[in-house]
mmCIF file of C-alpha atoms in Angstrom:
data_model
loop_
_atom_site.group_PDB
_atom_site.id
_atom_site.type_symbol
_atom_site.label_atom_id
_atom_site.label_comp_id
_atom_site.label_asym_id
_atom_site.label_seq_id
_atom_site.Cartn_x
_atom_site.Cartn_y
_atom_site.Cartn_z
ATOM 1 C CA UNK A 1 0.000 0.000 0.000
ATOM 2 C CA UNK A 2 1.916 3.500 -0.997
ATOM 3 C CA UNK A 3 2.104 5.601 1.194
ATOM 4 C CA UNK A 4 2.361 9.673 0.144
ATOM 5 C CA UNK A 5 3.094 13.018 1.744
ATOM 6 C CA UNK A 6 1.821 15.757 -0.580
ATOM 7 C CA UNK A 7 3.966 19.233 -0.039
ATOM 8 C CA UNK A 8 2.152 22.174 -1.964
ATOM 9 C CA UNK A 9 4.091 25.171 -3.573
ATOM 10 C CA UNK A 10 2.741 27.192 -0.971
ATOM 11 C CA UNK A 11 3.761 25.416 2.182
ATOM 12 C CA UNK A 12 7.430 25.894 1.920
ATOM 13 C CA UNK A 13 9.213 28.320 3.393
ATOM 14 C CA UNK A 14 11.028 31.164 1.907
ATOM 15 C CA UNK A 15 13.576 33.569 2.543
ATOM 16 C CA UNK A 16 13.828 36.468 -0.005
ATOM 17 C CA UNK A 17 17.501 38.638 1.222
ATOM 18 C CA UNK A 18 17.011 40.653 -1.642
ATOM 19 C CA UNK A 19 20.517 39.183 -3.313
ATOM 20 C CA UNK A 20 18.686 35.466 -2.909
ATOM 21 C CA UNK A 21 15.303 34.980 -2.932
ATOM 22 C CA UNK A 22 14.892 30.889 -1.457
ATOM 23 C CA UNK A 23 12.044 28.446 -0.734
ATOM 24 C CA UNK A 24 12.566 25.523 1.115
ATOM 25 C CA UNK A 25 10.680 22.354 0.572
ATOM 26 C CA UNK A 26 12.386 21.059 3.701
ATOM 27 C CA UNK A 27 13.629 22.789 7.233
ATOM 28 C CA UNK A 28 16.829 24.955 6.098
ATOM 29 C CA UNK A 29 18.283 27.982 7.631
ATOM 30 C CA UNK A 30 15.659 30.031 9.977
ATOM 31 C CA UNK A 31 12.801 28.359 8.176
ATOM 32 C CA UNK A 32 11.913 24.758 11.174
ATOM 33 C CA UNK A 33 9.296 22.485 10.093
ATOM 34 C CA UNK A 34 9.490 19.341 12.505
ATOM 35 C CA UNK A 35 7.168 17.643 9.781
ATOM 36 C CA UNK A 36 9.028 18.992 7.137
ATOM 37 C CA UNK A 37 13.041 17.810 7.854
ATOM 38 C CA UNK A 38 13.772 15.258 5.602
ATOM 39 C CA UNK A 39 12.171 12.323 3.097
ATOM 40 C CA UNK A 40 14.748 9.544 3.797
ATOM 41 C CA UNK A 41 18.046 10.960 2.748
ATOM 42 C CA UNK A 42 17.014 13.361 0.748
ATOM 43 C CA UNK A 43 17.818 16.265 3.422
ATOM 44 C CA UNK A 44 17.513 19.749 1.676
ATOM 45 C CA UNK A 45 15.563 20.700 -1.725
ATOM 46 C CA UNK A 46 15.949 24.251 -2.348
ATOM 47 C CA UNK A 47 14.605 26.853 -5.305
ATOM 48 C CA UNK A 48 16.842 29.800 -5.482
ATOM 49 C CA UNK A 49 16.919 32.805 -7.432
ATOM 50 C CA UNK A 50 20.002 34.586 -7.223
ATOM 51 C CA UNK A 51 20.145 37.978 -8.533
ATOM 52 C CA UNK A 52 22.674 39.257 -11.522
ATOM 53 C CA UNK A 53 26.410 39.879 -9.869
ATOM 54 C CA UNK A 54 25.451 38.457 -6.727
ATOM 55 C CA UNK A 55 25.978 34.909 -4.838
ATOM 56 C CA UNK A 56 27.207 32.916 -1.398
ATOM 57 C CA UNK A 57 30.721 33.630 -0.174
ATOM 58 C CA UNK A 58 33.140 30.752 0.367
ATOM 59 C CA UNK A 59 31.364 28.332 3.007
ATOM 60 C CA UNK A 60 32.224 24.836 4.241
ATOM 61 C CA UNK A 61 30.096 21.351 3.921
ATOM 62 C CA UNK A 62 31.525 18.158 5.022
ATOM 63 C CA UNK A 63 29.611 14.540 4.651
ATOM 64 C CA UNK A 64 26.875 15.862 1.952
ATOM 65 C CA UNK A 65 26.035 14.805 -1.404
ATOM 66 C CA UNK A 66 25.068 18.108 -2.936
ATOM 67 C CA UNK A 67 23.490 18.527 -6.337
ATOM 68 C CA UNK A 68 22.806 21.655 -8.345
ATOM 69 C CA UNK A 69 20.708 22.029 -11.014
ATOM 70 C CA UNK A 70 20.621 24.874 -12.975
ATOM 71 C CA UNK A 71 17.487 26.123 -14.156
ATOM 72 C CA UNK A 72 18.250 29.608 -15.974
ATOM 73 C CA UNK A 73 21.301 31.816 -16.189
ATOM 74 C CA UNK A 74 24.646 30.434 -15.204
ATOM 75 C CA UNK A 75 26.696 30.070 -11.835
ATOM 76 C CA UNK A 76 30.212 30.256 -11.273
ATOM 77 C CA UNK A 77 31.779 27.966 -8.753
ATOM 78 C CA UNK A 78 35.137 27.528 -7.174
ATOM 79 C CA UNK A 79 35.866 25.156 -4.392
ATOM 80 C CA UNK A 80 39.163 23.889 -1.773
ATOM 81 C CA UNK A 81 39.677 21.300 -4.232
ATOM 82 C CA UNK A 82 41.159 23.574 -6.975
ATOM 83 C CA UNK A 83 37.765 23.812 -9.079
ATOM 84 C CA UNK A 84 37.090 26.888 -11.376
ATOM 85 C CA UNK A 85 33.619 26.208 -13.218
ATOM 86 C CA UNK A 86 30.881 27.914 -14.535
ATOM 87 C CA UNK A 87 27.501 25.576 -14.549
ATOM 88 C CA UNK A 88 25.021 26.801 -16.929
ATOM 89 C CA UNK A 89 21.288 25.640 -17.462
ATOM 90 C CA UNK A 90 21.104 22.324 -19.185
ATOM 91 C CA UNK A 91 24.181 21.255 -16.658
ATOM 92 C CA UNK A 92 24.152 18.628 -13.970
ATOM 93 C CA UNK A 93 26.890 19.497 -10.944
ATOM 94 C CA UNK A 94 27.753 17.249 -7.871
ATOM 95 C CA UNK A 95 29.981 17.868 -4.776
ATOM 96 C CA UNK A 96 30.454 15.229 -2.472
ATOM 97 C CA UNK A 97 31.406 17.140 0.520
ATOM 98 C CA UNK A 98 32.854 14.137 2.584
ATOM 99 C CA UNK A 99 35.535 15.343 4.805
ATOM 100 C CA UNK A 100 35.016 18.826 4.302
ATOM 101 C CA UNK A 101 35.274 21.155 1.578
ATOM 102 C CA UNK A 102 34.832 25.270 1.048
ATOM 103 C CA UNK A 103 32.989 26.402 -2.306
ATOM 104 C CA UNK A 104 31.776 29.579 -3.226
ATOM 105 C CA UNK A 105 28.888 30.142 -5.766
ATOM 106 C CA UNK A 106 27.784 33.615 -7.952
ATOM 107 C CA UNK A 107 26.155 34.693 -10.471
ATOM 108 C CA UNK A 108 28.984 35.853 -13.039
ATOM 109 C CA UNK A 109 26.387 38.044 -15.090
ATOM 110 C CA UNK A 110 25.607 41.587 -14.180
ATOM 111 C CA UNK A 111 22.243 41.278 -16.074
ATOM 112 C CA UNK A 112 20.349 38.783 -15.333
ATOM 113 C CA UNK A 113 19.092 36.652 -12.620
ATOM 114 C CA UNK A 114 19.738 32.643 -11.799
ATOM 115 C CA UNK A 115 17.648 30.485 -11.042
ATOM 116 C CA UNK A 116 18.282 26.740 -9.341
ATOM 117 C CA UNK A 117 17.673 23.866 -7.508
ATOM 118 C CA UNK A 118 19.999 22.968 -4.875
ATOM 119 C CA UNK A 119 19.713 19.402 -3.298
ATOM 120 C CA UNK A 120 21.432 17.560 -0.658
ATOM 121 C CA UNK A 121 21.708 14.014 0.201
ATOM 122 C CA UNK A 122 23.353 12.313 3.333
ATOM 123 C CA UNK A 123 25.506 10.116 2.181
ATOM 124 C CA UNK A 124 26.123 6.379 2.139
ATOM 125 C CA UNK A 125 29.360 6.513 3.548
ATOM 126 C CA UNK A 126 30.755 8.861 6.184
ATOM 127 C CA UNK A 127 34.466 11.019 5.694
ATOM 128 C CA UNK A 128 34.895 9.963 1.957
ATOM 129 C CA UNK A 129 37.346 11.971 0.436
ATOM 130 C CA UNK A 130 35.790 14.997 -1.496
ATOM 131 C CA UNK A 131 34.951 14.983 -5.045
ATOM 132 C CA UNK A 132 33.855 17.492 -8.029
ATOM 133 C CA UNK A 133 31.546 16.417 -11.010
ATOM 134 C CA UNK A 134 29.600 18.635 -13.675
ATOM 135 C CA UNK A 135 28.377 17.511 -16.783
ATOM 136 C CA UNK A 136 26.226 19.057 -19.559
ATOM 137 C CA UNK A 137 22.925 16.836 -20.030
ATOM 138 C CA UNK A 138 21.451 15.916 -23.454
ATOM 139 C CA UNK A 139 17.835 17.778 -22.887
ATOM 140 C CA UNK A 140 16.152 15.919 -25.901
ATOM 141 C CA UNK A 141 16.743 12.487 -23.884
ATOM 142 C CA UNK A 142 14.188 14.468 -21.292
ATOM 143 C CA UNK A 143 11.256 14.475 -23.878
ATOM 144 C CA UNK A 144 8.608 12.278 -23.028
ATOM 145 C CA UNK A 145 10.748 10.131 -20.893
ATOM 146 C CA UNK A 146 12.627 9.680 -17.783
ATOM 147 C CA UNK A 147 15.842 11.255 -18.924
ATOM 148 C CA UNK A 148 18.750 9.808 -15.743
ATOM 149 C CA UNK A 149 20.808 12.714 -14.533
ATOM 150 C CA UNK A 150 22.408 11.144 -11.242
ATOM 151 C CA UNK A 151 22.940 7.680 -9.921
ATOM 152 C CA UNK A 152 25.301 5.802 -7.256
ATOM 153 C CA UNK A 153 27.151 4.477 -10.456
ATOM 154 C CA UNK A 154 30.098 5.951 -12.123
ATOM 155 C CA UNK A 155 29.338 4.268 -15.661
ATOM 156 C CA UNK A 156 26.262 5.392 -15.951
ATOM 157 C CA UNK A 157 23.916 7.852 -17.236
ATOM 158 C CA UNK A 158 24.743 11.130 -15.367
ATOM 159 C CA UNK A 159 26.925 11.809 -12.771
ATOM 160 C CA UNK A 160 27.170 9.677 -9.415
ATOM 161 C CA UNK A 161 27.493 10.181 -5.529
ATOM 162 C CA UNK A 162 27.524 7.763 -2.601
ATOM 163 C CA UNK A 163 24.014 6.849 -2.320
ATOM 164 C CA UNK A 164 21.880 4.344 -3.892
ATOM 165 C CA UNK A 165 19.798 7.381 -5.859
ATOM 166 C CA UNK A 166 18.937 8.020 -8.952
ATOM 167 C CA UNK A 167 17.714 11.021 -10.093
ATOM 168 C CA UNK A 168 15.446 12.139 -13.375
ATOM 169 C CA UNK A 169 14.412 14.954 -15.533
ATOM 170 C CA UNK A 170 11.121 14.875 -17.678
ATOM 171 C CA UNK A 171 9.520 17.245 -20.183
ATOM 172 C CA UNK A 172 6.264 15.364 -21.054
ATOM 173 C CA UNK A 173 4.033 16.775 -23.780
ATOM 174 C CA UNK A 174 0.177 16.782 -22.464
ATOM 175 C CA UNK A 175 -1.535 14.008 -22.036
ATOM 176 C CA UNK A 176 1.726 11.922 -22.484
ATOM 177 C CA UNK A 177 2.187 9.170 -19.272
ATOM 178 C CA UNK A 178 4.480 6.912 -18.786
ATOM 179 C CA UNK A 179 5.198 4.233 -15.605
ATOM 180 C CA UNK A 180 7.986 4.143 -13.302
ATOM 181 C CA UNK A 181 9.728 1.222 -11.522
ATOM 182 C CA UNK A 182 11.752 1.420 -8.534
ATOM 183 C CA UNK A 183 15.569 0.899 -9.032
ATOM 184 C CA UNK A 184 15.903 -0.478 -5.292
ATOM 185 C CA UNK A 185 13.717 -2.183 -3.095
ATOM 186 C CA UNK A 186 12.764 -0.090 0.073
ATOM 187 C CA UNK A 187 13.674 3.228 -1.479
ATOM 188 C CA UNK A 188 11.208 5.771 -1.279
ATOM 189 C CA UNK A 189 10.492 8.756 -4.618
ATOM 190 C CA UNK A 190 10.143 12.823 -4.213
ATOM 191 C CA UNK A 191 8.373 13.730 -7.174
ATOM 192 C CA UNK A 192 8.649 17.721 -7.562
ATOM 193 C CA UNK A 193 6.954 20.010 -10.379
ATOM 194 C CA UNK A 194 8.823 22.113 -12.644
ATOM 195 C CA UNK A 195 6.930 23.684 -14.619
ATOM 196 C CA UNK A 196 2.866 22.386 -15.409
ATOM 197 C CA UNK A 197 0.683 20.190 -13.869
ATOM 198 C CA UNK A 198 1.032 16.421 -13.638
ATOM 199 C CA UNK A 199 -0.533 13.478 -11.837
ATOM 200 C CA UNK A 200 1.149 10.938 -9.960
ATOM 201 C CA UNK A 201 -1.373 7.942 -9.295
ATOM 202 C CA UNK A 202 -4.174 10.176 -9.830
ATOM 203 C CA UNK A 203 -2.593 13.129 -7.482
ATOM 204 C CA UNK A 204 -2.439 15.956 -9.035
ATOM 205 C CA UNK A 205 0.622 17.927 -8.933
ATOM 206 C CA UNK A 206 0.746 21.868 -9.900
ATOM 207 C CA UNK A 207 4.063 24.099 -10.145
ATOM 208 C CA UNK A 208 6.725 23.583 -7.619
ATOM 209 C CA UNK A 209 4.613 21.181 -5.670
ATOM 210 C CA UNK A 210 6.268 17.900 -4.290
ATOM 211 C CA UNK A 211 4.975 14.346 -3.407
ATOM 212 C CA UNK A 212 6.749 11.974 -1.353
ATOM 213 C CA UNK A 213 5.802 8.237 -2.236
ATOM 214 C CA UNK A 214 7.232 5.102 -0.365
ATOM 215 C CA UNK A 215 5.754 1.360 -0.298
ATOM 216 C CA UNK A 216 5.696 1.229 -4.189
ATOM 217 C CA UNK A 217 7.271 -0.608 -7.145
ATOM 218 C CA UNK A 218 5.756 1.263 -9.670
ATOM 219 C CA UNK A 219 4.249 4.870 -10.443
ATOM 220 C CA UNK A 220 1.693 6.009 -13.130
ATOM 221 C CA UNK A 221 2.962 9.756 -13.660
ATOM 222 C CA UNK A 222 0.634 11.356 -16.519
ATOM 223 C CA UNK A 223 1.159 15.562 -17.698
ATOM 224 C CA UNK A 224 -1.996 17.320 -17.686
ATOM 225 C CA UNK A 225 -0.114 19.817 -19.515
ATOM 226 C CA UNK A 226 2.716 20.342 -20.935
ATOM 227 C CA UNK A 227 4.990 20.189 -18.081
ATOM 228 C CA UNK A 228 8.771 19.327 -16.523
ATOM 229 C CA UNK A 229 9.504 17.467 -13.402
ATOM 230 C CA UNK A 230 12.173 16.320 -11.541
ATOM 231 C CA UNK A 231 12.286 12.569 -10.165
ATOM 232 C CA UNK A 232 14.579 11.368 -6.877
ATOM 233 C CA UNK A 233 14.322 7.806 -5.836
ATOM 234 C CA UNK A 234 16.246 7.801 -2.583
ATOM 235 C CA UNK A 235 16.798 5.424 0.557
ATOM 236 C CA UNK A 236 14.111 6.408 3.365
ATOM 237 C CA UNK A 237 17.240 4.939 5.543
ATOM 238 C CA UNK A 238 20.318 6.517 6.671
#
């Protein structure tokens, strides 16, 4: 029997400092939900706009899996590692924080604004030693399908961190469906909205909403629209 946890667009909380303007899907910063901390591992899911010349100052993480995914405009990012990158939209980045690391991220254009999704993970393993990955996705792959952008495996699609997740994009024309299957047993799925509105077993999804599912094997997601999503099939266990 599934089991769901439906978070509307309008539930999460949000932070707008002018330079960043941030909801939170889960607890971050000032913003405490005690129902709202985590799904599984899945610990942070974050929609930022960040605006033109602006961005966060050199900060550490340590034993995180952190995932950014750019959704307009470009960010510049240099880390304790020796990385000097600028992620645009249509890119996939990971940092796996493990022992500790200090990044920095901006916006390098004086013109416009960014927008993106930052995600973190706990990780599998504890004090691994910290790594950098970015790739650029192929978007058509996304078209009426589950396009993989992240997995716990280094050969394939996307790029990989240490948890048994596996993340997807989707840009499904309306009226288009098409069924998921679970990757692992016992792992749970955050569905979150884009852009449109979807349905997920018959729940309907709008813009920016998220649905937590667990006790499934399979998922009936149909668009109602024209409309993108992101997928995240994670461990409900630490």
């Amino acid at each position: 029997m599934k089991n769901t946890v439906l978070h509307k667009a309008n539930t999460r909380g949000h932070a707008n400092h002018g330079w960043l303007n941030a909801y939170h899907s889960f607890s971050f910063a000032s913003w405490y939900n005690p129902d709202r901390v985590q799904f599984g591992v899945l610990r942070v899911l974050n929609d930022d706009t960040v605006a033109a010349g602006m961005g966060f100052g050199t900060h550490p993480h340590d034993n995180m899996e952190i995932i950014t995914i750019p959704l307009e405009g470009d960010l510049a990012h240099k880390d304790s590692m020796g990385n000097a990158a600028t992620i645009k939209t249509g890119d996939v980045q990971v940092m796996s924080a493990g022992t500790g690391i200090q990044h920095s991220e901006f916006n390098p254009n004086a013109d416009q604004q960014t927008k993106l999704f930052q995600i973190w993970l706990f990780p599998k393993y504890r004090n691994v030693e910290p790594r950098y990955q970015q790739i650029t996705l192929d978007v058509t792959k996304q078209k009426n399908d589950f396009a993989q952008i992240l997995s716990p495996n280094a050969d394939d699609e996307g790029v990989w961190i240490h948890q048994d997740a596996w993340f997807f994009l989707a840009d499904f024309d309306k009226d288009f469906a098409k069924t998921y299957r679970l990757k692992k047993a016992g792992n749970g799925m955050y569905v979150f909205v884009i852009s449109g509105t979807i349905t997920v077993d018959g729940q309907e999804l709008e813009t920016r909403d998220g649905l937590g599912i667990t006790d499934f094997e399979t998922l009936e997601i149909k668009a109602s629209t024209d409309a993108k999503f992101l997928l995240m099939e994670v461990p409900m266990e630490q």
